[in-house]
mmCIF file of C-alpha atoms and ligand atoms in Angstrom:
data_model
loop_
_atom_site.group_PDB
_atom_site.id
_atom_site.type_symbol
_atom_site.label_atom_id
_atom_site.label_comp_id
_atom_site.label_asym_id
_atom_site.label_seq_id
_atom_site.Cartn_x
_atom_site.Cartn_y
_atom_site.Cartn_z
ATOM 1 C CA UNK F 1 -13.216 -1.248 -8.894
ATOM 2 C CA UNK F 2 -15.830 -2.497 -6.587
ATOM 3 C CA UNK F 3 -18.602 -4.983 -6.693
ATOM 4 C CA UNK F 4 -22.008 -3.713 -5.588
ATOM 5 C CA UNK F 5 -21.253 -3.282 -1.901
ATOM 6 C CA UNK F 6 -23.820 -3.468 0.777
ATOM 7 C CA UNK F 7 -23.135 0.208 1.068
ATOM 8 C CA UNK F 8 -23.595 1.797 4.404
ATOM 9 C CA UNK F 9 -25.756 4.931 4.118
ATOM 10 C CA UNK F 10 -23.350 7.069 6.085
ATOM 11 C CA UNK F 11 -20.321 5.984 4.120
ATOM 12 C CA UNK F 12 -18.795 8.531 1.706
ATOM 13 C CA UNK F 13 -19.078 7.410 -1.922
ATOM 14 C CA UNK F 14 -16.287 5.436 -3.555
ATOM 15 C CA UNK F 15 -14.185 7.016 -6.322
ATOM 16 C CA UNK F 16 -11.804 5.472 -8.840
ATOM 17 C CA UNK F 17 -8.560 7.355 -9.262
ATOM 18 C CA UNK F 18 -6.659 7.693 -12.553
ATOM 19 C CA UNK F 19 -3.236 9.258 -12.698
ATOM 20 C CA UNK F 20 -1.087 10.672 -15.526
ATOM 21 C CA UNK F 21 2.422 9.890 -14.380
ATOM 22 C CA UNK F 22 4.041 12.459 -16.719
ATOM 23 C CA UNK F 23 3.139 14.834 -19.467
ATOM 24 C CA UNK F 24 2.328 13.042 -22.693
ATOM 25 C CA UNK F 25 1.221 9.735 -21.141
ATOM 26 C CA UNK F 26 -2.280 8.333 -20.602
ATOM 27 C CA UNK F 27 -4.061 8.452 -17.275
ATOM 28 C CA UNK F 28 -3.862 5.019 -15.694
ATOM 29 C CA UNK F 29 -6.046 3.462 -12.983
ATOM 30 C CA UNK F 30 -4.257 3.798 -9.634
ATOM 31 C CA UNK F 31 -6.817 2.635 -7.122
ATOM 32 C CA UNK F 32 -9.866 3.871 -5.292
ATOM 33 C CA UNK F 33 -10.783 5.878 -2.220
ATOM 34 C CA UNK F 34 -13.753 7.317 -0.347
ATOM 35 C CA UNK F 35 -14.570 11.050 -0.358
ATOM 36 C CA UNK F 36 -17.596 13.202 0.271
ATOM 37 C CA UNK F 37 -17.338 15.076 -3.009
ATOM 38 C CA UNK F 38 -15.211 15.524 -6.088
ATOM 39 C CA UNK F 39 -12.920 18.195 -4.552
ATOM 40 C CA UNK F 40 -12.144 15.977 -1.593
ATOM 41 C CA UNK F 41 -11.665 12.993 -3.893
ATOM 42 C CA UNK F 42 -8.976 14.836 -5.842
ATOM 43 C CA UNK F 43 -7.240 16.096 -2.703
ATOM 44 C CA UNK F 44 -7.280 12.644 -1.116
ATOM 45 C CA UNK F 45 -6.030 11.087 -4.333
ATOM 46 C CA UNK F 46 -3.098 13.520 -4.243
ATOM 47 C CA UNK F 47 -2.228 12.414 -0.677
ATOM 48 C CA UNK F 48 -2.876 8.694 -1.137
ATOM 49 C CA UNK F 49 -1.543 8.056 -4.620
ATOM 50 C CA UNK F 50 1.068 10.715 -5.429
ATOM 51 C CA UNK F 51 3.300 10.996 -2.355
ATOM 52 C CA UNK F 52 6.381 10.315 -4.480
ATOM 53 C CA UNK F 53 5.823 12.402 -7.601
ATOM 54 C CA UNK F 54 3.813 9.619 -9.215
ATOM 55 C CA UNK F 55 1.573 12.054 -11.030
ATOM 56 C CA UNK F 56 1.107 15.373 -12.820
ATOM 57 C CA UNK F 57 -2.634 15.060 -13.340
ATOM 58 C CA UNK F 58 -5.467 13.249 -11.552
ATOM 59 C CA UNK F 59 -8.893 12.099 -12.746
ATOM 60 C CA UNK F 60 -11.511 10.862 -10.327
ATOM 61 C CA UNK F 61 -14.766 9.116 -11.321
ATOM 62 C CA UNK F 62 -17.419 7.985 -8.927
ATOM 63 C CA UNK F 63 -17.184 4.188 -9.002
ATOM 64 C CA UNK F 64 -20.910 3.745 -9.612
ATOM 65 C CA UNK F 65 -20.487 5.561 -12.923
ATOM 66 C CA UNK F 66 -18.066 3.042 -14.342
ATOM 67 C CA UNK F 67 -19.573 0.385 -16.570
ATOM 68 C CA UNK F 68 -17.524 -2.684 -17.282
ATOM 69 C CA UNK F 69 -17.711 -5.519 -19.783
ATOM 70 C CA UNK F 70 -18.935 -8.819 -18.386
ATOM 71 C CA UNK F 71 -16.093 -11.336 -17.813
ATOM 72 C CA UNK F 72 -18.559 -14.167 -18.511
ATOM 73 C CA UNK F 73 -18.898 -12.781 -22.062
ATOM 74 C CA UNK F 74 -15.148 -12.651 -22.660
ATOM 75 C CA UNK F 75 -15.183 -15.344 -25.302
ATOM 76 C CA UNK F 76 -17.778 -13.787 -27.571
ATOM 77 C CA UNK F 77 -16.286 -10.341 -26.964
ATOM 78 C CA UNK F 78 -12.640 -10.983 -27.724
ATOM 79 C CA UNK F 79 -12.385 -14.315 -29.548
ATOM 80 C CA UNK F 80 -13.263 -12.907 -32.988
ATOM 81 C CA UNK F 81 -9.946 -10.992 -33.054
ATOM 82 C CA UNK F 82 -7.905 -14.171 -32.570
ATOM 83 C CA UNK F 83 -7.980 -15.428 -36.164
ATOM 84 C CA UNK F 84 -7.315 -12.078 -37.789
ATOM 85 C CA UNK F 85 -3.565 -12.064 -37.599
ATOM 86 C CA UNK F 86 -3.493 -10.296 -40.964
ATOM 87 C CA UNK F 87 -4.192 -7.127 -38.962
ATOM 88 C CA UNK F 88 -0.587 -7.234 -37.743
ATOM 89 C CA UNK F 89 2.348 -6.088 -39.898
ATOM 90 C CA UNK F 90 4.283 -9.266 -39.093
ATOM 91 C CA UNK F 91 1.747 -11.288 -41.131
ATOM 92 C CA UNK F 92 3.287 -10.004 -44.379
ATOM 93 C CA UNK F 93 6.492 -11.414 -45.876
ATOM 94 C CA UNK F 94 8.558 -8.855 -47.695
ATOM 95 C CA UNK F 95 11.877 -9.376 -49.497
ATOM 96 C CA UNK F 96 14.953 -8.420 -47.479
ATOM 97 C CA UNK F 97 15.808 -5.609 -49.904
ATOM 98 C CA UNK F 98 12.781 -3.691 -48.739
ATOM 99 C CA UNK F 99 13.901 -1.723 -45.760
ATOM 100 C CA UNK F 100 12.069 0.637 -43.465
ATOM 101 C CA UNK F 101 8.490 -0.513 -44.152
ATOM 102 C CA UNK G 1 -22.276 -22.215 -17.113
ATOM 103 C CA UNK G 2 -22.958 -24.611 -14.266
ATOM 104 C CA UNK G 3 -21.341 -24.201 -10.858
ATOM 105 C CA UNK G 4 -19.090 -27.102 -11.765
ATOM 106 C CA UNK G 5 -17.825 -25.387 -14.901
ATOM 107 C CA UNK G 6 -17.438 -22.081 -13.057
ATOM 108 C CA UNK G 7 -15.258 -23.922 -10.522
ATOM 109 C CA UNK G 8 -13.331 -25.610 -13.335
ATOM 110 C CA UNK G 9 -12.778 -22.304 -15.070
ATOM 111 C CA UNK G 10 -11.528 -20.783 -11.817
ATOM 112 C CA UNK G 11 -9.174 -23.703 -11.139
ATOM 113 C CA UNK G 12 -7.768 -23.528 -14.666
ATOM 114 C CA UNK G 13 -6.989 -19.842 -14.196
ATOM 115 C CA UNK G 14 -5.289 -20.498 -10.853
ATOM 116 C CA UNK G 15 -3.287 -23.352 -12.386
ATOM 117 C CA UNK G 16 -2.108 -21.199 -15.298
ATOM 118 C CA UNK G 17 -1.216 -18.198 -13.084
ATOM 119 C CA UNK G 18 -3.984 -16.042 -14.484
ATOM 120 C CA UNK G 19 -5.139 -13.290 -12.145
ATOM 121 C CA UNK G 20 -8.638 -13.379 -10.665
ATOM 122 C CA UNK G 21 -10.450 -10.027 -10.924
ATOM 123 C CA UNK G 22 -13.390 -8.656 -8.845
ATOM 124 C CA UNK G 23 -16.153 -9.478 -11.311
ATOM 125 C CA UNK G 24 -14.886 -12.987 -12.056
ATOM 126 C CA UNK G 25 -16.653 -15.922 -10.472
ATOM 127 C CA UNK G 26 -14.794 -17.237 -7.421
ATOM 128 C CA UNK G 27 -15.541 -19.878 -4.765
ATOM 129 C CA UNK G 28 -17.009 -18.611 -1.509
ATOM 130 C CA UNK G 29 -14.068 -19.900 0.484
ATOM 131 C CA UNK G 30 -11.641 -17.969 -1.672
ATOM 132 C CA UNK G 31 -13.658 -14.760 -1.218
ATOM 133 C CA UNK G 32 -13.935 -15.257 2.527
ATOM 134 C CA UNK G 33 -10.300 -16.106 3.052
ATOM 135 C CA UNK G 34 -9.222 -13.084 1.054
ATOM 136 C CA UNK G 35 -11.555 -10.713 2.884
ATOM 137 C CA UNK G 36 -10.180 -11.965 6.183
ATOM 138 C CA UNK G 37 -6.520 -11.784 5.121
ATOM 139 C CA UNK G 38 -6.676 -8.417 3.307
ATOM 140 C CA UNK G 39 -8.717 -6.681 6.008
ATOM 141 C CA UNK G 40 -6.440 -7.994 8.755
ATOM 142 C CA UNK G 41 -3.516 -6.752 6.763
ATOM 143 C CA UNK G 42 -5.201 -3.328 6.391
ATOM 144 C CA UNK G 43 -5.942 -3.145 10.095
ATOM 145 C CA UNK G 44 -2.286 -3.947 10.887
ATOM 146 C CA UNK G 45 -1.124 -1.023 8.727
ATOM 147 C CA UNK G 46 -3.549 1.338 10.479
ATOM 148 C CA UNK G 47 -2.921 0.138 14.059
ATOM 149 C CA UNK G 48 0.783 -0.006 13.173
ATOM 150 C CA UNK G 49 0.819 3.805 13.000
ATOM 151 C CA UNK G 50 0.148 4.088 16.737
ATOM 152 C CA UNK G 51 3.419 2.844 18.284
ATOM 153 C CA UNK G 52 5.456 5.112 15.967
ATOM 154 C CA UNK G 53 3.042 8.040 16.200
ATOM 155 C CA UNK G 54 4.027 8.043 19.869
ATOM 156 C CA UNK G 55 7.471 9.391 18.967
ATOM 157 C CA UNK G 56 6.786 11.898 16.194
ATOM 158 C CA UNK G 57 6.661 14.859 18.565
ATOM 159 C CA UNK G 58 9.825 13.715 20.338
ATOM 160 C CA UNK G 59 12.065 12.794 17.396
ATOM 161 C CA UNK G 60 15.651 13.907 18.124
ATOM 162 C CA UNK G 61 16.052 16.094 15.042
ATOM 163 C CA UNK G 62 14.008 17.755 12.342
ATOM 164 C CA UNK G 63 15.324 15.254 9.808
ATOM 165 C CA UNK G 64 14.276 12.302 11.915
ATOM 166 C CA UNK G 65 10.899 13.860 12.503
ATOM 167 C CA UNK G 66 10.251 14.496 8.776
ATOM 168 C CA UNK G 67 11.287 10.896 8.009
ATOM 169 C CA UNK G 68 9.120 9.386 10.741
ATOM 170 C CA UNK G 69 6.120 11.408 9.629
ATOM 171 C CA UNK G 70 6.613 10.323 6.028
ATOM 172 C CA UNK G 71 6.841 6.698 7.159
ATOM 173 C CA UNK G 72 3.720 6.843 9.314
ATOM 174 C CA UNK G 73 1.873 8.573 6.492
ATOM 175 C CA UNK G 74 2.916 5.736 4.164
ATOM 176 C CA UNK G 75 1.441 3.202 6.592
ATOM 177 C CA UNK G 76 -1.864 5.085 6.436
ATOM 178 C CA UNK G 77 -1.652 4.828 2.642
ATOM 179 C CA UNK G 78 -0.967 1.081 2.874
ATOM 180 C CA UNK G 79 -4.049 0.652 5.003
ATOM 181 C CA UNK G 80 -6.119 2.566 2.452
ATOM 182 C CA UNK G 81 -4.805 0.568 -0.563
ATOM 183 C CA UNK G 82 -5.651 -2.642 1.233
ATOM 184 C CA UNK G 83 -9.107 -1.573 2.468
ATOM 185 C CA UNK G 84 -10.054 -0.693 -1.097
ATOM 186 C CA UNK G 85 -8.743 -4.030 -2.323
ATOM 187 C CA UNK G 86 -10.926 -5.790 0.261
ATOM 188 C CA UNK G 87 -13.938 -3.668 -0.724
ATOM 189 C CA UNK G 88 -13.772 -5.112 -4.264
ATOM 190 C CA UNK G 89 -14.760 -8.453 -2.683
ATOM 191 C CA UNK G 90 -18.082 -7.040 -1.462
ATOM 192 C CA UNK G 91 -17.423 -5.945 2.103
ATOM 193 C CA UNK G 92 -17.877 -2.264 2.986
ATOM 194 C CA UNK G 93 -15.279 -0.037 4.668
ATOM 195 C CA UNK G 94 -17.607 0.586 7.598
ATOM 196 C CA UNK G 95 -18.120 -3.168 8.116
ATOM 197 C CA UNK G 96 -14.385 -3.666 8.303
ATOM 198 C CA UNK G 97 -13.948 -0.817 10.787
ATOM 199 C CA UNK G 98 -16.755 -2.282 12.896
ATOM 200 C CA UNK G 99 -14.996 -5.651 12.893
ATOM 201 C CA UNK G 100 -11.780 -4.021 14.052
ATOM 202 C CA UNK G 101 -13.427 -1.921 16.739
ATOM 203 C CA UNK G 102 -15.472 -4.807 18.145
ATOM 204 C CA UNK G 103 -12.354 -6.928 18.434
ATOM 205 C CA UNK G 104 -13.713 -9.475 15.932
ATOM 206 C CA UNK G 105 -10.987 -8.791 13.394
ATOM 207 C CA UNK G 106 -7.363 -9.241 14.328
ATOM 208 C CA UNK G 107 -4.290 -7.236 13.430
ATOM 209 C CA UNK G 108 -0.608 -8.110 13.711
ATOM 210 C CA UNK G 109 0.129 -8.778 17.402
ATOM 211 C CA UNK G 110 3.489 -6.966 17.174
ATOM 212 C CA UNK G 111 1.721 -3.601 17.490
ATOM 213 C CA UNK G 112 0.562 -4.497 20.982
ATOM 214 C CA UNK G 113 4.037 -3.893 22.382
ATOM 215 C CA UNK G 114 4.986 -0.451 23.750
ATOM 216 C CA UNK G 115 7.566 1.922 22.245
ATOM 217 C CA UNK G 116 9.632 2.868 25.299
ATOM 218 C CA UNK G 117 12.584 4.780 23.840
ATOM 219 C CA UNK G 118 13.646 6.470 20.627
ATOM 220 C CA UNK G 119 15.682 3.368 19.769
ATOM 221 C CA UNK G 120 12.371 1.534 19.348
ATOM 222 C CA UNK G 121 11.800 3.623 16.178
ATOM 223 C CA UNK G 122 15.037 2.140 14.868
ATOM 224 C CA UNK G 123 14.193 -1.422 15.917
ATOM 225 C CA UNK G 124 10.684 -1.226 14.478
ATOM 226 C CA UNK G 125 11.864 0.021 11.066
ATOM 227 C CA UNK G 126 14.690 -2.477 10.937
ATOM 228 C CA UNK G 127 12.968 -5.573 12.329
ATOM 229 C CA UNK G 128 9.190 -5.089 12.068
ATOM 230 C CA UNK G 129 9.195 -3.497 8.619
ATOM 231 C CA UNK G 130 11.926 -5.961 7.627
ATOM 232 C CA UNK G 131 9.748 -8.935 8.628
ATOM 233 C CA UNK G 132 6.738 -7.304 6.984
ATOM 234 C CA UNK G 133 8.659 -6.945 3.704
ATOM 235 C CA UNK G 134 9.624 -10.599 3.824
ATOM 236 C CA UNK G 135 5.985 -11.546 4.253
ATOM 237 C CA UNK G 136 4.744 -9.101 1.639
ATOM 238 C CA UNK G 137 7.085 -9.472 -1.304
ATOM 239 C CA UNK G 138 5.653 -12.906 -2.311
ATOM 240 C CA UNK G 139 2.143 -11.400 -2.155
ATOM 241 C CA UNK G 140 2.941 -9.108 -5.098
ATOM 242 C CA UNK G 141 2.224 -12.199 -7.212
ATOM 243 C CA UNK G 142 -0.829 -13.388 -5.377
ATOM 244 C CA UNK G 143 -3.764 -14.627 -7.448
ATOM 245 C CA UNK G 144 -6.241 -11.878 -6.643
ATOM 246 C CA UNK G 145 -5.550 -8.860 -8.895
ATOM 247 C CA UNK G 146 -6.493 -5.937 -6.624
ATOM 248 C CA UNK G 147 -4.534 -7.456 -3.703
ATOM 249 C CA UNK G 148 -1.465 -8.087 -5.840
ATOM 250 C CA UNK G 149 -1.519 -4.556 -7.239
ATOM 251 C CA UNK G 150 -1.904 -3.044 -3.797
ATOM 252 C CA UNK G 151 1.048 -5.127 -2.584
ATOM 253 C CA UNK G 152 3.290 -3.942 -5.434
ATOM 254 C CA UNK G 153 2.659 -0.371 -4.326
ATOM 255 C CA UNK G 154 3.169 -1.229 -0.664
ATOM 256 C CA UNK G 155 6.445 -3.094 -1.277
ATOM 257 C CA UNK G 156 7.857 -0.224 -3.330
ATOM 258 C CA UNK G 157 7.295 2.091 -0.381
ATOM 259 C CA UNK G 158 8.451 -0.289 2.363
ATOM 260 C CA UNK G 159 12.133 -0.407 1.537
ATOM 261 C CA UNK G 160 12.761 3.119 2.798
ATOM 262 C CA UNK G 161 11.032 2.152 6.050
ATOM 263 C CA UNK G 162 13.509 -0.542 6.835
ATOM 264 C CA UNK G 163 16.497 1.564 5.772
ATOM 265 C CA UNK G 164 15.537 4.542 7.929
ATOM 266 C CA UNK G 165 15.151 2.150 10.926
ATOM 267 C CA UNK G 166 18.523 0.564 10.297
ATOM 268 C CA UNK G 167 20.073 4.025 10.046
ATOM 269 C CA UNK G 168 18.680 4.982 13.443
ATOM 270 C CA UNK G 169 20.020 1.733 14.924
ATOM 271 C CA UNK G 170 23.426 2.265 13.338
ATOM 272 C CA UNK G 171 23.688 5.823 14.638
ATOM 273 C CA UNK G 172 22.828 4.711 18.149
ATOM 274 C CA UNK G 173 24.896 1.528 18.095
ATOM 275 C CA UNK G 174 27.988 3.475 16.993
ATOM 276 C CA UNK G 175 27.241 6.372 19.344
ATOM 277 C CA UNK G 176 27.976 6.842 23.042
ATOM 278 C CA UNK G 177 27.867 3.960 25.479
ATOM 279 C CA UNK G 178 24.422 5.009 26.632
ATOM 280 C CA UNK G 179 23.146 5.163 23.066
ATOM 281 C CA UNK G 180 24.614 1.759 22.280
ATOM 282 C CA UNK G 181 22.867 0.329 25.322
ATOM 283 C CA UNK G 182 19.599 1.876 24.212
ATOM 284 C CA UNK G 183 19.938 0.219 20.805
ATOM 285 C CA UNK G 184 20.731 -3.162 22.341
ATOM 286 C CA UNK G 185 17.804 -2.857 24.733
ATOM 287 C CA UNK G 186 15.375 -2.079 21.893
ATOM 288 C CA UNK G 187 16.812 -5.014 19.900
ATOM 289 C CA UNK G 188 16.300 -7.313 22.925
ATOM 290 C CA UNK G 189 12.682 -6.318 23.265
ATOM 291 C CA UNK G 190 11.695 -6.459 19.540
ATOM 292 C CA UNK G 191 13.621 -9.540 18.374
ATOM 293 C CA UNK G 192 11.276 -12.249 19.621
ATOM 294 C CA UNK G 193 8.021 -10.490 18.786
ATOM 295 C CA UNK G 194 9.446 -9.952 15.275
ATOM 296 C CA UNK G 195 10.024 -13.679 14.854
ATOM 297 C CA UNK G 196 6.418 -14.254 15.943
ATOM 298 C CA UNK G 197 5.213 -11.981 13.117
ATOM 299 C CA UNK G 198 5.567 -14.908 10.707
ATOM 300 C CA UNK G 199 2.795 -16.747 12.559
ATOM 301 C CA UNK G 200 2.611 -20.119 14.326
ATOM 302 C CA UNK G 201 4.927 -22.974 13.306
ATOM 303 C CA UNK G 202 3.877 -24.807 10.147
ATOM 304 C CA UNK G 203 2.795 -27.873 12.069
ATOM 305 C CA UNK G 204 0.142 -25.778 13.878
ATOM 306 C CA UNK G 205 -0.795 -23.443 11.066
ATOM 307 C CA UNK G 206 -4.234 -24.139 9.576
ATOM 308 C CA UNK G 207 -5.426 -23.238 6.012
ATOM 309 C CA UNK G 208 -1.945 -23.392 4.600
ATOM 310 C CA UNK G 209 -2.777 -25.847 1.823
ATOM 311 C CA UNK G 210 -5.555 -23.933 0.054
ATOM 312 C CA UNK G 211 -3.753 -20.654 0.705
ATOM 313 C CA UNK G 212 -0.644 -21.957 -1.075
ATOM 314 C CA UNK G 213 -2.765 -23.186 -3.966
ATOM 315 C CA UNK G 214 -4.443 -19.805 -4.314
ATOM 316 C CA UNK G 215 -1.076 -18.053 -4.101
ATOM 317 C CA UNK G 216 -2.418 -16.110 -1.082
ATOM 318 C CA UNK G 217 0.580 -17.613 0.590
ATOM 319 C CA UNK G 218 3.682 -18.653 -1.299
ATOM 320 C CA UNK G 219 6.067 -19.693 1.458
ATOM 321 C CA UNK G 220 5.319 -21.283 4.806
ATOM 322 C CA UNK G 221 5.649 -19.420 8.103
ATOM 323 C CA UNK G 222 8.731 -21.362 9.103
ATOM 324 C CA UNK G 223 10.462 -20.830 5.741
ATOM 325 C CA UNK G 224 10.008 -17.080 5.925
ATOM 326 C CA UNK G 225 11.042 -16.964 9.599
ATOM 327 C CA UNK G 226 14.266 -18.805 8.833
ATOM 328 C CA UNK G 227 15.021 -16.474 5.982
ATOM 329 C CA UNK G 228 14.480 -13.494 8.279
ATOM 330 C CA UNK G 229 16.783 -14.918 10.951
ATOM 331 C CA UNK G 230 19.525 -15.619 8.404
ATOM 332 C CA UNK G 231 19.612 -12.068 7.039
ATOM 333 C CA UNK G 232 19.044 -10.321 10.344
ATOM 334 C CA UNK G 233 21.907 -12.080 12.139
ATOM 335 C CA UNK G 234 24.285 -10.731 9.479
ATOM 336 C CA UNK G 235 22.839 -7.228 9.786
ATOM 337 C CA UNK G 236 23.206 -7.293 13.590
ATOM 338 C CA UNK G 237 26.935 -7.963 13.074
ATOM 339 C CA UNK G 238 27.203 -4.732 11.053
ATOM 340 C CA UNK G 239 25.512 -2.897 13.924
ATOM 341 C CA UNK G 240 27.738 -4.581 16.483
ATOM 342 C CA UNK G 241 24.724 -5.724 18.503
ATOM 343 C CA UNK G 242 24.180 -9.075 20.209
ATOM 344 C CA UNK G 243 21.265 -11.298 19.107
ATOM 345 C CA UNK G 244 19.265 -11.808 22.323
ATOM 346 C CA UNK G 245 19.277 -15.596 21.864
ATOM 347 C CA UNK G 246 22.058 -17.778 23.237
ATOM 348 C CA UNK G 247 21.090 -20.572 20.844
ATOM 349 C CA UNK G 248 21.866 -18.651 17.681
ATOM 350 C CA UNK G 249 24.428 -20.727 15.836
ATOM 351 C CA UNK G 250 25.379 -21.301 12.212
ATOM 352 C CA UNK G 251 24.372 -24.781 11.152
ATOM 353 C CA UNK G 252 26.773 -25.887 8.413
ATOM 354 C CA UNK G 253 24.637 -28.860 7.469
ATOM 355 C CA UNK G 254 21.396 -26.943 7.015
ATOM 356 C CA UNK G 255 23.089 -23.855 5.622
ATOM 357 C CA UNK G 256 21.010 -21.774 8.044
ATOM 358 C CA UNK G 257 21.253 -20.273 11.492
ATOM 359 C CA UNK G 258 19.698 -22.354 14.276
ATOM 360 C CA UNK G 259 17.749 -20.333 16.797
ATOM 361 C CA UNK G 260 16.123 -20.857 20.195
ATOM 362 C CA UNK G 261 12.589 -21.820 21.058
ATOM 363 C CA UNK G 262 9.955 -19.130 20.561
ATOM 364 C CA UNK G 263 7.577 -18.484 23.432
ATOM 365 C CA UNK G 264 4.333 -19.327 21.686
ATOM 366 C CA UNK G 265 2.357 -18.960 24.896
ATOM 367 C CA UNK G 266 3.245 -15.307 24.939
ATOM 368 C CA UNK G 267 2.152 -15.036 21.274
ATOM 369 C CA UNK G 268 -1.209 -16.698 21.920
ATOM 370 C CA UNK G 269 -1.775 -14.517 24.913
ATOM 371 C CA UNK G 270 -1.124 -11.328 22.985
ATOM 372 C CA UNK G 271 -3.366 -12.499 20.111
ATOM 373 C CA UNK G 272 -6.101 -13.196 22.652
ATOM 374 C CA UNK G 273 -5.971 -9.556 23.723
ATOM 375 C CA UNK G 274 -3.698 -9.707 26.758
ATOM 376 C CA UNK G 275 -0.601 -8.027 25.357
ATOM 377 C CA UNK G 276 0.834 -4.949 27.064
ATOM 378 C CA UNK G 277 -0.947 -2.475 24.760
ATOM 379 C CA UNK G 278 -3.941 -4.277 23.169
ATOM 380 C CA UNK G 279 -6.484 -2.235 25.085
ATOM 381 C CA UNK G 280 -4.747 1.051 24.489
ATOM 382 C CA UNK G 281 -4.431 0.451 20.734
ATOM 383 C CA UNK G 282 -8.068 -0.471 20.277
ATOM 384 C CA UNK G 283 -9.222 2.442 22.432
ATOM 385 C CA UNK G 284 -7.112 4.796 20.321
ATOM 386 C CA UNK G 285 -8.706 3.538 17.110
ATOM 387 C CA UNK G 286 -12.228 3.647 18.490
ATOM 388 C CA UNK G 287 -11.822 7.106 19.916
ATOM 389 C CA UNK G 288 -10.375 8.413 16.601
ATOM 390 C CA UNK G 289 -13.392 6.924 14.795
ATOM 391 C CA UNK G 290 -15.949 8.285 17.229
ATOM 392 C CA UNK G 291 -14.393 11.719 17.557
ATOM 393 C CA UNK G 292 -14.195 11.927 13.744
ATOM 394 C CA UNK G 293 -17.931 11.365 13.340
ATOM 395 C CA UNK G 294 -18.797 15.055 13.220
ATOM 396 C CA UNK G 295 -16.124 15.647 10.569
ATOM 397 C CA UNK G 296 -17.573 12.911 8.394
ATOM 398 C CA UNK G 297 -21.095 14.271 8.906
ATOM 399 C CA UNK G 298 -20.027 17.832 8.200
ATOM 400 C CA UNK G 299 -18.257 16.837 4.977
ATOM 401 C CA UNK G 300 -21.348 14.983 3.805
ATOM 402 C CA UNK G 301 -23.599 17.933 4.635
ATOM 403 C CA UNK G 302 -21.233 20.337 2.897
ATOM 404 C CA UNK G 303 -21.108 18.138 -0.208
ATOM 405 C CA UNK G 304 -24.932 17.997 -0.352
ATOM 406 C CA UNK G 305 -25.269 21.716 0.111
ATOM 407 C CA UNK G 306 -22.768 22.392 -2.659
ATOM 408 C CA UNK G 307 -24.583 19.968 -4.957
ATOM 409 C CA UNK G 308 -27.925 21.658 -4.251
ATOM 410 C CA UNK G 309 -26.463 25.118 -4.925
ATOM 411 C CA UNK G 310 -24.985 23.931 -8.237
ATOM 412 C CA UNK G 311 -28.338 22.515 -9.267
ATOM 413 C CA UNK G 312 -30.121 25.756 -8.300
ATOM 414 C CA UNK G 313 -27.629 27.809 -10.330
ATOM 415 C CA UNK G 314 -28.129 25.561 -13.348
ATOM 416 C CA UNK G 315 -31.920 26.036 -13.040
ATOM 417 C CA UNK G 316 -31.753 29.833 -12.948
ATOM 418 C CA UNK G 317 -29.466 29.875 -15.958
ATOM 419 C CA UNK G 318 -31.813 27.598 -17.864
ATOM 420 C CA UNK G 319 -34.856 29.753 -17.004
HETATM 421 FE FE1 LIG S 401 3.223 -0.746 5.608
HETATM 422 FE FE1 LIG S 402 6.294 0.050 6.710
#
C-alpha cells in the first residue's frame, strides 16, 4: 500500500492485488501494480503475481479506495484486548479427566 | 508525540526487530536511503533484462529459449515488485523512471558488459544471479516491511535462475573442445565484474554503519564477496573450468580462498558511465519508454471511454 504519492497525472492508477492461493483459503495481499482499468489490473496481476501457480482467484482494489487504521493510534486501538486473556480457552483450568473440550 | 519520541519509538522498533511499515513515522534519512537503494535495485532488475534479451531469439533449443524467456520475465517481475515497494515511501513510478533515464539513478554496473556468445547466458545465470542471490538473501529480513516482502518473493524465484545458468555452463564445459573454450571464455569475462557486484571494499564504502543498523545491509561488501569466492571456486571445479585469477589459493589460516586484486579503476569507470554498453543500455530503456507512450495514452483513453459508457448505460437504466 502506498502513501499519498505526488501522483503524476499521466500515470496509470495504482491497484492493490489480493490472491487466493487455493480453493478454500482467504485472499491475501500480494502486492500492487499500475493499470489503466480493472480488466488490465487483473491481467497484469495474473502475469506479475501468479507465474508459478500462486493463485486460483484474484481481487484488485484501487489503492485510493483502501482505508487503513492509523499506526499512531495503535495503543488505544489494540491495547484493550491485552488484559482479556479470559477470551482464550487456555485461561480455564479443567481436571485431566475431562477430555476433548 | 514530539519528534524526539517519534525517533525513540522508531529506534525501539529497529532494536527489537519490529518491521517498519509505510504509514509509520520514520526519519528522513531512512526514507531517502531506502528510496535510493530500492529504486536502484529495481532499475538493475529492469536493465538486467537487456543483456539476456539479446539471446532469446538465438537460444540453441526450444527448451533453452523457454527457460530464458521465463527468467527474463521473472526479472521484469522483480523490477515491478521493487518499484511498488519504493512507491510506498512516497516517490512515484514516473519519477523513478525519469531518474533512470536522465542518468541520475544508478543500476548495477554488471549490466554494462556485452553478451558476446551463448555461453554468456550460462555465466550470467551462474555468476551474476549467484552474486545477486548472495546480496539479496539477507535483505529478506530487512527492517522495511514492503522491501522485505518483495525480497522474499524475489529470492524464491532467483534460485532457478542460477541453476539454469549452471546447467548451460555444465553442458558447454563437458561438451566439445570448442564448447568448453566458449564456457571458459565467458567465465573469464564475467568473473571479475561479478566480484565487483558486491560494491567497493569496506574501507571505502560509505553509509555502511546506519545501513547495518537499519538492517538495510546485514553483511559488509567484503564479507559477501569472500563468501561468493569460496562457493564459486568449488563450483568451478565441478565444471572443470579455471578461475581466471592466478592468485586464487586456499588459505588454511583464514579458512577462505585468497584472491587477487580487483581492478577498482575499471569499476569506477563503468559506474561513471564509460563501460562498454552503458550508452546502449540507457538508450534501449529510453526508447522503450518513449515508443510506449502511445500505448499508455491509448490504454488511458480506452479506460475513460469504457467508464463513460458504463455511466451512460447506468443512467438510461435508471431513467
Ligand atoms: Fe532478479
Ligand atoms: Fe535473476
